[in-house]
XYZ file of N, CA and C in Angstrom:
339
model
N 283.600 -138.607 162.641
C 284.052 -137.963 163.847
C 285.378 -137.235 163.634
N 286.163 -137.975 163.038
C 287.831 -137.241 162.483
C 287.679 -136.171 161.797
N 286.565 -136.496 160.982
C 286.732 -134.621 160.069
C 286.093 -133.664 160.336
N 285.065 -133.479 161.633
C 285.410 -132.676 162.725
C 286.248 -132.210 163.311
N 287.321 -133.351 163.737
C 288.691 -132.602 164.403
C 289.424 -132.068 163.501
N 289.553 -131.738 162.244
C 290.385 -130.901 161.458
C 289.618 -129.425 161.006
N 288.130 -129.627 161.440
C 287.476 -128.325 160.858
C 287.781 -127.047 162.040
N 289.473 -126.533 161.792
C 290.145 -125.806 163.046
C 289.430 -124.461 162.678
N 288.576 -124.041 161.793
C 287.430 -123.031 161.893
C 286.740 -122.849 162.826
N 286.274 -124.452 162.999
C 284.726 -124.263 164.174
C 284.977 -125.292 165.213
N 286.217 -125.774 165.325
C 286.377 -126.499 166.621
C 287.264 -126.226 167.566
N 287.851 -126.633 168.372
C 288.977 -126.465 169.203
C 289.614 -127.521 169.328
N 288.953 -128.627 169.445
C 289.796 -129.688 170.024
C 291.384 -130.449 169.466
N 291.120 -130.025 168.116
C 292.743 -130.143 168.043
C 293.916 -129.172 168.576
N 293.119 -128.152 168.459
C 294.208 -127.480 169.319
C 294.618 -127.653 170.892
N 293.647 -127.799 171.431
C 293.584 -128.319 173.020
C 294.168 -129.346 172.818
N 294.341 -130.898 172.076
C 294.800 -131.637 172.317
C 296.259 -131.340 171.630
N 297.190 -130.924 170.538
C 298.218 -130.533 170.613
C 299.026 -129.401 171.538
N 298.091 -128.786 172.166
C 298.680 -127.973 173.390
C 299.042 -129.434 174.550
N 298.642 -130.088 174.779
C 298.152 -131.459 175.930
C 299.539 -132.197 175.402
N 299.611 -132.739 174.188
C 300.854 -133.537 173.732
C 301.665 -132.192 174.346
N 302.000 -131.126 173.739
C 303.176 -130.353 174.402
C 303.200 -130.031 175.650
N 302.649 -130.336 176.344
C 302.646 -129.935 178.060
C 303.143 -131.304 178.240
N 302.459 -132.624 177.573
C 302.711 -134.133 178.359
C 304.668 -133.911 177.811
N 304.713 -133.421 176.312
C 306.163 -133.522 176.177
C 307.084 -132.923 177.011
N 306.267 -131.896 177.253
C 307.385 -130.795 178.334
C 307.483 -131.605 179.717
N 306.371 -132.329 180.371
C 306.831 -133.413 181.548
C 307.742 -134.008 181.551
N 307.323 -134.658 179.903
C 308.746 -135.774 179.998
C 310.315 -135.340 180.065
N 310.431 -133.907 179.512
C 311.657 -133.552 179.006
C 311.905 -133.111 180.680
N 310.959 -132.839 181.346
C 311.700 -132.641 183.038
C 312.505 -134.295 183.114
N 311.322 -135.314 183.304
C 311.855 -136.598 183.910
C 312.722 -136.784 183.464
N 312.682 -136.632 182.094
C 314.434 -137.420 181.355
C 315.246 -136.404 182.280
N 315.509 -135.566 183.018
C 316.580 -135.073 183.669
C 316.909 -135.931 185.073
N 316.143 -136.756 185.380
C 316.311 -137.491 186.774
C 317.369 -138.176 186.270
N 318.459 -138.535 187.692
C 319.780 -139.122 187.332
C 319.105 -140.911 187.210
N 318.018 -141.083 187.261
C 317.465 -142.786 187.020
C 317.512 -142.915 185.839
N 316.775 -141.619 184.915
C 317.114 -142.284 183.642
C 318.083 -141.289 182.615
N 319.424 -141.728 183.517
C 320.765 -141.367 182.657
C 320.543 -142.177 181.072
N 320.167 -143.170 180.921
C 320.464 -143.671 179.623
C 319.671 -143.529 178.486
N 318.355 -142.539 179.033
C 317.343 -141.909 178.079
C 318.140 -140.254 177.993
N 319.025 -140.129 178.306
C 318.929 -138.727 179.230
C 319.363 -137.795 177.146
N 320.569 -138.750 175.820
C 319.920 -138.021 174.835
C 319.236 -137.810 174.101
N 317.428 -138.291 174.699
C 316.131 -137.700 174.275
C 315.668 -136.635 174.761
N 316.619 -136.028 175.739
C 315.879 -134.649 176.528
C 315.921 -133.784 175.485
N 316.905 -133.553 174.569
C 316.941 -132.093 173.692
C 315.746 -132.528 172.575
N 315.356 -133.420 172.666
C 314.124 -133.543 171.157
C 312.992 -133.531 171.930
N 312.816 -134.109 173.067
C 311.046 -133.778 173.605
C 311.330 -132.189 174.315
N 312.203 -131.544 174.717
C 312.040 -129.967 174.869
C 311.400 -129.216 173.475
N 312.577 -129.972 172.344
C 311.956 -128.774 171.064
C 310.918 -129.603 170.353
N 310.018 -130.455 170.774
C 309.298 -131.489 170.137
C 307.656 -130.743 170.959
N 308.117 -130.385 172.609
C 307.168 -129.720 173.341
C 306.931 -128.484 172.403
N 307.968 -127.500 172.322
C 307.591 -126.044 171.779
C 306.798 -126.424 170.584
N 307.231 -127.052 169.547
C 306.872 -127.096 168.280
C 305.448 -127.122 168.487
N 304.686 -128.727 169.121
C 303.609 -128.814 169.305
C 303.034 -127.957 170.332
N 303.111 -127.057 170.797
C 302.640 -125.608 171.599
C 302.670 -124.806 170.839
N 303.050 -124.380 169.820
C 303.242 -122.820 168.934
C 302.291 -123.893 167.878
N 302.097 -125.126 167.046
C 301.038 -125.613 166.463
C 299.739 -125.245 166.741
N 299.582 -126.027 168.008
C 298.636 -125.683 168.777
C 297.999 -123.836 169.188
N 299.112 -123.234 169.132
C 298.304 -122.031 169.590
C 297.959 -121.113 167.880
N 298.720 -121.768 167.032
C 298.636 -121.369 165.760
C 296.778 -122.050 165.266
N 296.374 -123.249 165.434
C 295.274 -123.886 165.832
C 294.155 -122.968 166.452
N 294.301 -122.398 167.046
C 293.565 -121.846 167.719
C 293.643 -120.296 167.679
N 294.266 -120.406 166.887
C 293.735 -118.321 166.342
C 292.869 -118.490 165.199
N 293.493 -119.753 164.562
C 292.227 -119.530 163.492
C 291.074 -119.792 164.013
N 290.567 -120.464 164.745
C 288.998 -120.507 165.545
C 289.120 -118.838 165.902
N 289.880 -118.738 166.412
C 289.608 -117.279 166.719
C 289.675 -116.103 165.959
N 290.489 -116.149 164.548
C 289.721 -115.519 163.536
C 288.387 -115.184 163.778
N 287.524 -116.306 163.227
C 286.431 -116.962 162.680
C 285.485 -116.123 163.941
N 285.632 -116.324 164.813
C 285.000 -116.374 166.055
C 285.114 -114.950 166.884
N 286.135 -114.730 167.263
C 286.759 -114.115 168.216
C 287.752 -113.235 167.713
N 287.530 -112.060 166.905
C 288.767 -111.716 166.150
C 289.246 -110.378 166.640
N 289.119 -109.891 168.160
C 289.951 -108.731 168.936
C 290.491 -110.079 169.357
N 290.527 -111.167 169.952
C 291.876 -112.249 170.892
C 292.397 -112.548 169.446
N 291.819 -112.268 168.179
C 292.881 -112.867 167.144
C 294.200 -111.677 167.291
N 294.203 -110.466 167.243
C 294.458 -109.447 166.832
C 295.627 -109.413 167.964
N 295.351 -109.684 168.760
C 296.154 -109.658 170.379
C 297.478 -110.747 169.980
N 296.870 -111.865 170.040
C 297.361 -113.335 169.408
C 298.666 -113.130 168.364
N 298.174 -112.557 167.066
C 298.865 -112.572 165.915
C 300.225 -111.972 166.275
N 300.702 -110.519 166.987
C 301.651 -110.506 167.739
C 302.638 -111.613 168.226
N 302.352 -112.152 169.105
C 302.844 -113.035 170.104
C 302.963 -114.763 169.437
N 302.296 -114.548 168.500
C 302.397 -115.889 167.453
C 303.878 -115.907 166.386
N 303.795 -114.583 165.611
C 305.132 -114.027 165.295
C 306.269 -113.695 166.024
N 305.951 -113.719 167.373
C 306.945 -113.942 168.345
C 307.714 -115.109 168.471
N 306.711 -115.839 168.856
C 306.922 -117.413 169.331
C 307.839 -118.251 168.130
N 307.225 -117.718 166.889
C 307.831 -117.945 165.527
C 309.283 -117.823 165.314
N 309.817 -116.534 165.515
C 310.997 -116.149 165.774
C 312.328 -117.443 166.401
N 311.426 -116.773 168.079
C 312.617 -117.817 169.017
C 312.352 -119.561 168.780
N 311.512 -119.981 167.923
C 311.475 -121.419 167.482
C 312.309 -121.876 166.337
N 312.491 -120.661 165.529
C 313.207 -120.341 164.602
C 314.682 -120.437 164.827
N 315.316 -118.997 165.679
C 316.099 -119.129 166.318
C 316.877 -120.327 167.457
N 315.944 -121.015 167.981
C 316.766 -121.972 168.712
C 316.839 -123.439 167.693
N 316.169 -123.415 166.517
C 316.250 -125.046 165.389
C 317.764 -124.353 165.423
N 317.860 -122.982 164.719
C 318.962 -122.634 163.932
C 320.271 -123.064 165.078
N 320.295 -122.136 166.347
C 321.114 -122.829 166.805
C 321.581 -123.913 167.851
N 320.802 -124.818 167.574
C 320.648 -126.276 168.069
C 321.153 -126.658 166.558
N 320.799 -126.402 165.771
C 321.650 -126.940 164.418
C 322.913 -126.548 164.368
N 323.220 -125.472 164.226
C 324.245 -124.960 163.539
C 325.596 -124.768 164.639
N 325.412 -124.787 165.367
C 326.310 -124.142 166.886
C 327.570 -124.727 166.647
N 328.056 -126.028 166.174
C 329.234 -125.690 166.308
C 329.972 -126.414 165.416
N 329.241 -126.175 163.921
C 329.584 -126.139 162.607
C 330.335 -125.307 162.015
N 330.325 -123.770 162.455
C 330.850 -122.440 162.189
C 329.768 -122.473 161.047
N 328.633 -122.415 161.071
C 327.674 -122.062 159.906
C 326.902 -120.779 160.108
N 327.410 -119.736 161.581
C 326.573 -119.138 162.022
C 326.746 -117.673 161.573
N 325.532 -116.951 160.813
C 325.469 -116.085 159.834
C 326.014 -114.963 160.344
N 326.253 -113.976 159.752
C 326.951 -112.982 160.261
C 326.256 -111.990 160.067
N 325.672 -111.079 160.974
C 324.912 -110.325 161.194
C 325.489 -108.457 161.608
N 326.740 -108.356 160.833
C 327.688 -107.440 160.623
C 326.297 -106.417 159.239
N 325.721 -107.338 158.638
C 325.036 -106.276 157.641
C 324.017 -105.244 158.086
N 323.384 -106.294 159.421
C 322.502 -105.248 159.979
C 322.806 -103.566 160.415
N 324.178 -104.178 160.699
C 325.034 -102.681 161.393
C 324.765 -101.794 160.103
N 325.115 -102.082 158.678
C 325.053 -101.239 157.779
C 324.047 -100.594 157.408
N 322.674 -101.062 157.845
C 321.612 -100.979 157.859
C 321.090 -99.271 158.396
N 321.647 -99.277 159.742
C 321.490 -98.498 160.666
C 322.317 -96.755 160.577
């Protein structure tokens, strides 16, 4: 039955169910904001980026079915996947780095132009 759920060619259901963990994570990361549970309250920043991660998995999951399958919603998809990529990228970096002074300097791009 398990090595069905990894054949992300011809199934869906892992992807549906890592979209499901990131929606249940994104609930939780609301509740941890209720002033009841102040003393969970620094797990909110890891189930927010714990939600995205497993949502951009998940939708990564499910282009390849849609390769395979469906390949004008792949084509649409692949866009917005390299998107998602980016700002997941961007917010590890600065959720890491913010106030290390590790933050790159982006003065070269200007030279670029």
């Amino acid at each position: 039955m398990l090595e069905e759920l990894f054949d992300i060619k011809n199934d869906r259901r892992l992807s549906m169910y890592l979209y499901r963990l990131g929606f249940g994570m994104w609930l939780l990361y609301l509740v941890l904001g209720a002033p009841a549970l102040r003393p969970y309250l620094h797990y909110r920043q890891e189930c927010g980026l714990l939600s995205f991660v497993l949502m951009i998995f998940g939708f990564t999951a499910s282009m390849v079915y849609d390769y395979v399958h469906h390949h004008e919603q792949y084509e649409m998809k692949k866009k917005w996947l390299f998107v998602s990529y980016l700002v997941l990228a961007g917010i590890i970096y600065f959720l890491e780095f913010r106030g290390q002074g590790k933050l790159i300097d982006f003065n070269w791009l200007l030279s670029l132009l």
